[in-house]
Structures are given as C-alpha cells and as structure tokens.
Amino acid sequence: MLFPRIRRHLGRRGALLVIVGAGEIIWGLQFVLDPAPNPQGLTLLTEVAPVHYWAWMWVVAGVAAVAAATVRIGRDWPGFAAALAPPTVWSTAYVAAGLAGEYTRGLWIAAWYLSSHVGVIMWASAIPEFAAAPPAVPAARPVKEGAA
C-alpha cells in the first residue's frame, strides 16, 4: 500500500510538515490568486509591499515545509523555521493594527495565529520522532530443581 509506506517515510514530524505546508500553500494562494484581496489589518506589511507579495511568503514557506518533510529527522528544522515565518510576521502586523486602533479584531486574529499556528509548529518541532519505550528488563529464568 502506498499510504502506509509514505507515512512510515515521513514519520510524525514529516507528516505534520506536509499538513502545515499544504495549508500555508493554500492560504497564500488565496491571496495571490484573488485580484483584490482584503488587506485589512495588514497595514504594517502593505506599507512595505502589496499583500500579493506577502502572500508569496506563505506559498514559499509551505513549499519549504513540504520539502523538509522528506529529509532525515534532525535535518528537518528548516521546514519548521519556514513554517513559523508567515504566521509570526502576519501576527505582528495584526497586533500592530489592533494596538493602533486601526483594526481591533487584529488582536484576536493574532492570538489565533499564535496559538493554532505558531504554538502547534513549535510544539511539533520539539517532539521526538519516536518515543521509545524504556528497555525491557528480561525476566530471570526459573531454575529447575535438581538441575546441576
């Protein structure tokens, strides 16, 4: 079967990177492909570049996360770092807009990004791939009576 083989190859960390990466690609593409995306609350970013440009950060980070899912454990950290960048940057913009009173809902959106995106990615990057059970202590063999 194809899926169990892929799942074994990716492992837990790789599977999470694929899921998060795919989500980031989709999230970024919705801004890239929309002819007039709503940049409400993203003034901090749109003062530097249009929202379409910032959306490419999501797409590129998602591709990097998916690519990092295929490498050996311990070498996947660039995927986690890439996955953290977009929600962290956009959270910062939403916090700035919320504190400035420009977009008060931005504080709620930032809290959501920080908990459901940044928090989950950081948690997943810290978990070991395989939680090994403690080694089993072999039981002593009973000695037969009369055996020399």
CSV table of C-alpha atoms in Angstrom, one decimal:
chain,number,residue,atom,x,y,z
A,1,MET,CA,0.0,0.0,0.0
A,2,LEU,CA,1.2,3.5,-0.9
A,3,PHE,CA,0.0,5.5,2.1
A,4,PRO,CA,1.5,3.4,4.9
A,5,ARG,CA,4.8,3.5,3.1
A,6,ILE,CA,4.6,7.3,2.7
A,7,ARG,CA,3.6,7.6,6.3
A,8,ARG,CA,6.5,5.5,7.5
A,9,HIS,CA,8.9,7.5,5.4
A,10,LEU,CA,7.6,10.9,6.6
A,11,GLY,CA,7.1,9.9,10.3
A,12,ARG,CA,5.2,12.1,12.7
A,13,ARG,CA,7.2,15.2,12.2
A,14,GLY,CA,7.2,14.9,8.4
A,15,ALA,CA,3.5,14.3,8.3
A,16,LEU,CA,2.9,17.5,10.3
A,17,LEU,CA,5.2,19.4,8.0
A,18,VAL,CA,3.2,18.2,5.0
A,19,ILE,CA,-0.1,19.2,6.6
A,20,VAL,CA,1.1,22.6,7.7
A,21,GLY,CA,3.0,23.2,4.4
A,22,ALA,CA,-0.1,22.3,2.3
A,23,GLY,CA,-2.2,24.7,4.5
A,24,GLU,CA,0.3,27.5,4.1
A,25,ILE,CA,0.4,27.0,0.3
A,26,ILE,CA,-3.4,27.1,0.1
A,27,TRP,CA,-3.6,30.1,2.4
A,28,GLY,CA,-1.1,32.1,0.4
A,29,LEU,CA,-2.6,31.1,-3.0
A,30,GLN,CA,-6.0,32.5,-2.0
A,31,PHE,CA,-4.3,36.0,-1.6
A,32,VAL,CA,-2.2,35.6,-4.7
A,33,LEU,CA,-5.0,34.5,-7.0
A,34,ASP,CA,-7.6,37.0,-5.7
A,35,PRO,CA,-7.5,40.1,-7.9
A,36,ALA,CA,-8.3,42.3,-5.0
A,37,PRO,CA,-7.5,40.6,-1.6
A,38,ASN,CA,-8.6,42.4,1.5
A,39,PRO,CA,-5.5,43.6,3.3
A,40,GLN,CA,-7.5,44.8,6.4
A,41,GLY,CA,-5.3,44.7,9.4
A,42,LEU,CA,-2.1,44.2,7.4
A,43,THR,CA,-1.1,47.9,7.1
A,44,LEU,CA,2.3,47.3,8.7
A,45,LEU,CA,3.1,44.9,5.8
A,46,THR,CA,1.3,46.7,3.0
A,47,GLU,CA,3.3,49.8,3.7
A,48,VAL,CA,6.3,47.9,2.5
A,49,ALA,CA,4.8,45.8,-0.3
A,50,PRO,CA,1.4,44.8,-1.7
A,51,VAL,CA,-0.4,42.0,0.1
A,52,HIS,CA,0.2,39.7,-3.0
A,53,TYR,CA,3.9,39.8,-2.3
A,54,TRP,CA,3.4,38.9,1.3
A,55,ALA,CA,1.1,36.1,0.3
A,56,TRP,CA,4.0,34.5,-1.6
A,57,MET,CA,5.8,34.2,1.8
A,58,TRP,CA,3.0,31.7,2.8
A,59,VAL,CA,3.4,29.8,-0.5
A,60,VAL,CA,7.2,29.6,-0.4
A,61,ALA,CA,7.2,28.7,3.3
A,62,GLY,CA,4.7,26.0,2.6
A,63,VAL,CA,6.8,24.5,-0.2
A,64,ALA,CA,9.8,24.6,2.1
A,65,ALA,CA,7.9,22.8,4.9
A,66,VAL,CA,6.7,20.1,2.5
A,67,ALA,CA,10.2,19.7,1.1
A,68,ALA,CA,11.7,19.4,4.6
A,69,ALA,CA,9.3,16.6,5.4
A,70,THR,CA,11.2,14.3,3.2
A,71,VAL,CA,14.6,14.7,4.8
A,72,ARG,CA,16.0,12.8,7.7
A,73,ILE,CA,14.9,13.7,11.3
A,74,GLY,CA,17.2,16.3,12.7
A,75,ARG,CA,17.7,17.9,9.3
A,76,ASP,CA,14.0,19.0,9.1
A,77,TRP,CA,14.5,22.1,11.2
A,78,PRO,CA,14.5,24.5,8.1
A,79,GLY,CA,10.9,23.3,7.4
A,80,PHE,CA,9.8,24.2,10.8
A,81,ALA,CA,11.6,27.6,10.7
A,82,ALA,CA,10.0,28.3,7.3
A,83,ALA,CA,6.5,27.3,8.6
A,84,LEU,CA,6.9,29.7,11.5
A,85,ALA,CA,7.8,32.8,9.5
A,86,PRO,CA,4.4,33.7,7.8
A,87,PRO,CA,2.1,33.4,10.9
A,88,THR,CA,4.7,35.2,13.0
A,89,VAL,CA,5.1,38.1,10.6
A,90,TRP,CA,1.3,38.4,10.0
A,91,SER,CA,0.6,38.1,13.7
A,92,THR,CA,2.9,41.1,14.3
A,93,ALA,CA,1.0,43.1,11.7
A,94,TYR,CA,-2.3,42.2,13.2
A,95,VAL,CA,-1.1,43.1,16.7
A,96,ALA,CA,0.2,46.5,15.4
A,97,ALA,CA,-3.1,47.2,13.7
A,98,GLY,CA,-5.0,46.2,16.9
A,99,LEU,CA,-3.0,48.3,19.2
A,100,ALA,CA,-3.2,51.3,16.9
A,101,GLY,CA,-6.9,51.0,16.9
A,102,GLU,CA,-7.0,50.6,13.1
A,103,TYR,CA,-8.3,47.0,13.2
A,104,THR,CA,-9.2,45.9,16.8
A,105,ARG,CA,-10.2,42.4,15.5
A,106,GLY,CA,-6.5,42.1,14.7
A,107,LEU,CA,-5.6,41.2,18.3
A,108,TRP,CA,-8.0,38.2,18.1
A,109,ILE,CA,-6.6,37.1,14.8
A,110,ALA,CA,-3.0,37.4,16.1
A,111,ALA,CA,-3.9,35.3,19.2
A,112,TRP,CA,-5.4,32.7,16.9
A,113,TYR,CA,-2.3,32.7,14.6
A,114,LEU,CA,0.0,32.5,17.7
A,115,SER,CA,-1.9,29.6,19.3
A,116,SER,CA,-3.0,27.5,16.4
A,117,HIS,CA,-0.1,28.1,14.1
A,118,VAL,CA,3.0,29.2,15.9
A,119,GLY,CA,2.2,27.2,19.0
A,120,VAL,CA,1.5,24.0,17.2
A,121,ILE,CA,4.5,24.3,14.9
A,122,MET,CA,6.8,24.9,17.9
A,123,TRP,CA,5.3,22.0,19.8
A,124,ALA,CA,5.7,19.7,16.8
A,125,SER,CA,9.3,20.7,16.2
A,126,ALA,CA,10.1,19.8,19.8
A,127,ILE,CA,8.6,16.3,19.9
A,128,PRO,CA,10.9,13.4,19.2
A,129,GLU,CA,10.1,11.3,16.1
A,130,PHE,CA,9.9,8.1,18.0
A,131,ALA,CA,9.1,8.0,21.7
A,132,ALA,CA,10.9,4.8,22.6
A,133,ALA,CA,9.7,2.7,25.4
A,134,PRO,CA,12.1,2.1,28.2
A,135,PRO,CA,14.2,-1.1,27.5
A,136,ALA,CA,12.5,-4.2,28.8
A,137,VAL,CA,14.3,-6.0,31.6
A,138,PRO,CA,14.4,-9.7,30.7
A,139,ALA,CA,12.9,-11.8,33.4
A,140,ALA,CA,15.2,-14.2,35.2
A,141,ARG,CA,14.7,-17.8,34.0
A,142,PRO,CA,13.5,-20.1,36.8
A,143,VAL,CA,16.0,-22.7,37.8
A,144,LYS,CA,14.7,-26.3,37.6
A,145,GLU,CA,15.2,-28.2,40.8
A,146,GLY,CA,17.6,-31.0,40.5
A,147,ALA,CA,19.4,-29.4,37.6
A,148,ALA,CA,23.1,-29.1,38.1
